[in-house]
């Protein structure tokens, strides 16, 4: 992996961050998952399990002579299409999800804490450690296509957690959301490569878009605008993402339509697990 950008020693935020509580912005409670442009305003909802109908509408039985939404551009576009349908209209113009549960509604007072953010970073690191370990082991040959993509986040997160430790914070142990997701990914990767690839795609691509926006707003509120390594990439991010899109499309070329649909249907679970981890920021 290319050398990591060192943290500047000249910034005032190397001292323990000044925890402040500015007026809360109008932020909804759910994660923006796009492939992955995102809205100019910060309006994200914490993902939760949604009804299967949103996915079924994009993966119903194939009709002769008709393509699946996004199919003409490659399978990544199909995945993006399904992911976008699982957003609300407030999050994305393509969104179709209706807000039905209290936790899906707009959070009027959004107050992230350093302790909650540390839980989020620790659980995120466990998930990325797991993903990168699975790719390195490559139980299925197709996984090896995604080694050293430049999107890896584990080493970056290690640097960030060390920084927090140096500021005097206690680094917590991974909590239930991260442990549960990591175990699920391990099990899935050994028996269901199509479903695993769905999680791989959604985790990395979501972080490159909505995840970056969330990190920026958290930094503004509780870290004196410090930019964590978690939100930095070595090289041109847009090109790194395109390289992975090409690889994903290549791998999916060998899948049957049934296997592709199975992959798409796993999107709901990816949203649920990622949302459980994201909610830790507000804990």
Coordinates of C-alpha atoms in Angstrom, one line a residue:
X1 CA 0.0 0.0 0.0
X2 CA 1.3 3.5 -0.8
X3 CA 2.7 5.5 2.1
X4 CA 0.2 7.1 4.3
X5 CA -0.1 10.8 4.6
X6 CA 1.3 11.8 8.0
X7 CA -0.7 13.9 10.4
X8 CA 0.5 17.5 10.5
X9 CA 2.2 18.5 13.8
X10 CA 1.4 22.2 13.3
X11 CA -2.4 22.1 13.8
X12 CA -4.0 23.2 17.1
X13 CA -6.2 20.1 17.0
X14 CA -3.2 18.0 18.1
X15 CA -4.3 19.0 21.5
X16 CA -7.3 17.3 23.0
X17 CA -10.2 18.4 20.8
X18 CA -12.4 21.1 22.2
X19 CA -15.8 19.4 22.5
X20 CA -18.3 22.0 21.6
X21 CA -22.0 21.9 20.9
X22 CA -22.9 24.4 18.2
X23 CA -26.5 24.7 17.0
X24 CA -27.6 21.4 15.5
X25 CA -28.1 21.3 11.8
X26 CA -31.2 19.9 10.2
X27 CA -30.0 16.3 9.6
X28 CA -32.1 13.3 8.9
X29 CA -31.2 10.0 10.4
X30 CA -30.0 7.9 7.5
X31 CA -26.9 7.1 5.5
X32 CA -26.7 8.3 1.9
X33 CA -25.6 5.4 -0.2
X34 CA -24.8 6.4 -3.8
X35 CA -22.4 5.4 -6.5
X36 CA -21.9 7.7 -5.5
X37 CA -22.6 11.4 -5.9
X38 CA -24.4 12.9 -3.0
X39 CA -26.7 15.8 -2.3
X40 CA -25.1 19.2 -1.6
X41 CA -27.0 19.4 1.7
X42 CA -26.3 17.0 4.6
X43 CA -29.4 15.0 4.8
X44 CA -28.7 11.4 5.7
X45 CA -30.7 8.7 7.2
X46 CA -29.4 5.9 9.3
X47 CA -30.2 2.8 7.2
X48 CA -32.4 0.1 8.6
X49 CA -34.0 -3.0 7.1
X50 CA -36.6 -2.0 4.6
X51 CA -39.2 -4.0 2.8
X52 CA -38.2 -6.5 0.2
X53 CA -40.5 -4.9 -2.3
X54 CA -37.9 -2.2 -3.2
X55 CA -35.5 -4.8 -4.3
X56 CA -38.1 -7.2 -5.8
X57 CA -39.2 -4.4 -8.1
X58 CA -35.7 -4.3 -9.6
X59 CA -35.2 -8.0 -9.6
X60 CA -38.4 -9.6 -10.8
X61 CA -38.6 -12.5 -13.2
X62 CA -36.8 -11.6 -16.5
X63 CA -39.1 -10.7 -19.4
X64 CA -38.0 -11.6 -22.9
X65 CA -36.4 -8.7 -24.7
X66 CA -36.2 -6.4 -21.7
X67 CA -33.2 -5.4 -19.7
X68 CA -32.9 -4.9 -16.0
X69 CA -32.6 -1.3 -14.7
X70 CA -29.0 -0.3 -15.3
X71 CA -28.0 -3.6 -17.1
X72 CA -26.9 -1.9 -20.2
X73 CA -24.1 -0.1 -18.3
X74 CA -22.9 -3.2 -16.5
X75 CA -23.8 -4.9 -13.2
X76 CA -22.4 -2.2 -11.0
X77 CA -25.1 0.1 -12.3
X78 CA -27.7 -2.5 -11.4
X79 CA -26.4 -2.5 -7.8
X80 CA -26.4 1.3 -7.7
X81 CA -30.0 1.4 -9.0
X82 CA -31.2 -1.0 -6.3
X83 CA -29.3 0.9 -3.6
X84 CA -30.8 4.2 -4.7
X85 CA -34.3 2.8 -4.6
X86 CA -33.7 2.0 -0.9
X87 CA -33.3 5.7 -0.1
X88 CA -36.1 8.2 0.6
X89 CA -36.9 11.0 -1.8
X90 CA -35.2 13.4 0.7
X91 CA -32.0 11.5 0.3
X92 CA -32.0 11.0 -3.5
X93 CA -34.2 11.8 -6.4
X94 CA -34.3 8.1 -7.3
X95 CA -35.4 7.1 -3.8
X96 CA -38.6 5.2 -3.3
X97 CA -38.5 4.2 0.3
X98 CA -41.3 5.6 2.5
X99 CA -40.6 6.7 6.1
X100 CA -42.7 4.5 8.3
X101 CA -40.7 3.9 11.5
X102 CA -39.7 6.6 14.1
X103 CA -36.0 5.9 13.7
X104 CA -36.4 6.8 10.0
X105 CA -37.5 10.3 10.6
X106 CA -35.4 13.4 10.6
X107 CA -33.2 13.8 13.7
X108 CA -34.0 17.4 14.8
X109 CA -31.1 17.5 17.4
X110 CA -28.0 15.8 16.0
X111 CA -25.2 15.7 18.6
X112 CA -22.4 13.3 17.9
X113 CA -20.0 12.6 20.7
X114 CA -16.3 11.7 20.7
X115 CA -17.1 8.5 22.7
X116 CA -19.8 7.5 20.2
X117 CA -17.6 8.4 17.2
X118 CA -14.8 6.2 18.6
X119 CA -17.3 3.3 18.9
X120 CA -18.2 3.9 15.2
X121 CA -14.5 4.0 14.2
X122 CA -13.6 0.8 16.1
X123 CA -16.5 -1.2 14.7
X124 CA -15.8 0.1 11.3
X125 CA -12.2 -1.0 11.6
X126 CA -13.3 -4.5 12.6
X127 CA -15.5 -4.7 9.5
X128 CA -12.7 -3.4 7.2
X129 CA -10.2 -5.8 8.8
X130 CA -12.6 -8.6 8.1
X131 CA -13.3 -7.5 4.5
X132 CA -9.6 -7.1 3.7
X133 CA -8.7 -10.5 5.3
X134 CA -11.4 -12.2 3.3
X135 CA -10.1 -10.7 0.1
X136 CA -6.5 -11.7 0.9
X137 CA -7.5 -15.2 1.7
X138 CA -9.7 -15.4 -1.4
X139 CA -11.9 -18.5 -0.6
X140 CA -13.3 -17.9 -4.1
X141 CA -10.9 -16.9 -7.0
X142 CA -13.0 -13.9 -7.9
X143 CA -12.1 -12.3 -4.5
X144 CA -8.5 -12.0 -5.5
X145 CA -9.6 -9.4 -8.2
X146 CA -10.1 -6.9 -5.3
X147 CA -6.7 -7.0 -3.6
X148 CA -4.9 -3.8 -3.3
X149 CA -7.5 -1.6 -4.9
X150 CA -6.5 1.5 -3.0
X151 CA -9.9 1.6 -1.3
X152 CA -8.7 -0.3 1.7
X153 CA -9.4 1.5 5.0
X154 CA -8.0 -0.7 7.8
X155 CA -4.5 0.9 8.0
X156 CA -6.0 4.4 7.8
X157 CA -8.3 3.6 10.7
X158 CA -5.4 2.3 12.7
X159 CA -3.6 5.6 12.3
X160 CA -6.7 7.5 13.4
X161 CA -7.3 5.4 16.5
X162 CA -3.7 5.8 17.5
X163 CA -4.2 9.6 17.2
X164 CA -7.2 9.5 19.5
X165 CA -5.2 7.4 22.0
X166 CA -2.4 10.0 22.0
X167 CA -5.0 12.6 22.9
X168 CA -5.8 10.7 26.0
X169 CA -8.9 8.9 24.9
X170 CA -9.6 5.3 25.8
X171 CA -10.1 3.1 22.7
X172 CA -13.1 0.9 23.3
X173 CA -13.5 -2.8 22.3
X174 CA -15.6 -3.6 19.3
X175 CA -19.3 -3.5 20.1
X176 CA -22.2 -5.7 19.0
X177 CA -23.0 -4.1 15.7
X178 CA -19.4 -4.4 14.4
X179 CA -18.9 -7.9 15.8
X180 CA -22.2 -9.1 14.4
X181 CA -21.5 -7.7 10.9
X182 CA -17.9 -9.1 10.8
X183 CA -19.1 -12.5 11.7
X184 CA -21.8 -12.4 9.1
X185 CA -19.4 -11.3 6.4
X186 CA -17.0 -14.2 7.3
X187 CA -19.8 -16.8 7.0
X188 CA -21.2 -15.3 3.9
X189 CA -17.9 -15.1 2.1
X190 CA -17.3 -18.8 2.5
X191 CA -20.5 -20.0 1.0
X192 CA -22.2 -17.2 -1.0
X193 CA -19.8 -15.1 -3.1
X194 CA -22.6 -13.1 -4.9
X195 CA -24.0 -11.9 -1.6
X196 CA -20.6 -11.1 -0.2
X197 CA -19.8 -9.0 -3.3
X198 CA -22.9 -7.0 -2.6
X199 CA -21.6 -6.0 0.8
X200 CA -18.1 -5.3 -0.5
X201 CA -19.5 -2.9 -3.1
X202 CA -21.9 -1.1 -0.7
X203 CA -19.4 -0.7 2.1
X204 CA -16.6 0.8 0.1
X205 CA -18.6 2.9 -2.3
X206 CA -20.9 4.3 0.4
X207 CA -17.9 5.4 2.4
X208 CA -16.4 7.2 -0.6
X209 CA -19.5 9.4 -0.8
X210 CA -22.0 9.7 2.0
X211 CA -19.4 8.5 4.5
X212 CA -17.0 11.3 3.6
X213 CA -19.8 13.8 4.1
X214 CA -20.7 12.4 7.5
X215 CA -17.0 12.5 8.5
X216 CA -16.7 16.1 7.5
X217 CA -19.8 17.2 9.6
X218 CA -18.6 15.2 12.6
X219 CA -15.2 16.8 12.4
X220 CA -16.8 20.3 12.3
X221 CA -18.8 19.6 15.4
X222 CA -16.4 17.7 17.7
X223 CA -12.8 17.6 16.3
X224 CA -12.0 21.2 15.4
X225 CA -12.3 20.3 11.7
X226 CA -9.5 17.7 11.9
X227 CA -9.6 15.5 8.8
X228 CA -9.1 11.8 9.7
X229 CA -7.0 9.5 7.6
X230 CA -10.2 7.4 7.2
X231 CA -11.4 10.0 4.7
X232 CA -8.2 10.2 2.7
X233 CA -7.1 8.0 -0.2
X234 CA -3.7 7.7 -1.9
X235 CA -4.3 8.6 -5.5
X236 CA -7.3 9.8 -7.4
X237 CA -10.4 8.5 -5.7
X238 CA -12.6 8.7 -8.8
X239 CA -10.1 6.5 -10.7
X240 CA -9.7 4.0 -7.9
X241 CA -13.5 3.7 -7.8
X242 CA -13.7 3.3 -11.6
X243 CA -11.0 0.5 -11.5
X244 CA -13.1 -1.4 -8.9
X245 CA -16.3 -0.9 -11.0
X246 CA -14.6 -2.4 -13.9
X247 CA -13.5 -5.4 -11.8
X248 CA -16.9 -5.9 -10.4
X249 CA -18.5 -5.8 -13.8
X250 CA -15.9 -8.3 -15.1
X251 CA -16.6 -10.7 -12.2
X252 CA -20.4 -10.5 -12.6
X253 CA -20.1 -11.3 -16.3
X254 CA -19.8 -15.0 -15.4
X255 CA -22.9 -15.0 -13.1
X256 CA -26.3 -16.2 -14.2
X257 CA -29.3 -13.9 -14.0
X258 CA -30.4 -15.7 -10.9
X259 CA -27.0 -15.1 -9.2
X260 CA -27.1 -11.4 -10.1
X261 CA -30.6 -11.1 -8.6
X262 CA -29.4 -12.9 -5.5
X263 CA -26.6 -10.3 -5.1
X264 CA -29.0 -7.4 -5.6
X265 CA -31.4 -8.8 -2.9
X266 CA -28.6 -8.7 -0.3
X267 CA -28.5 -4.9 -0.5
X268 CA -31.2 -4.6 2.3
X269 CA -29.0 -6.5 4.7
X270 CA -26.0 -4.4 3.8
X271 CA -28.0 -1.3 4.6
X272 CA -29.2 -2.7 7.9
X273 CA -25.7 -3.7 9.2
X274 CA -24.1 -0.4 8.1
X275 CA -26.9 1.5 9.7
X276 CA -26.4 -0.2 13.0
X277 CA -22.8 0.8 13.0
X278 CA -23.5 4.3 11.9
X279 CA -25.9 4.9 14.8
X280 CA -23.1 4.4 17.2
X281 CA -22.0 8.0 16.4
X282 CA -25.0 9.3 18.3
X283 CA -24.6 7.0 21.2

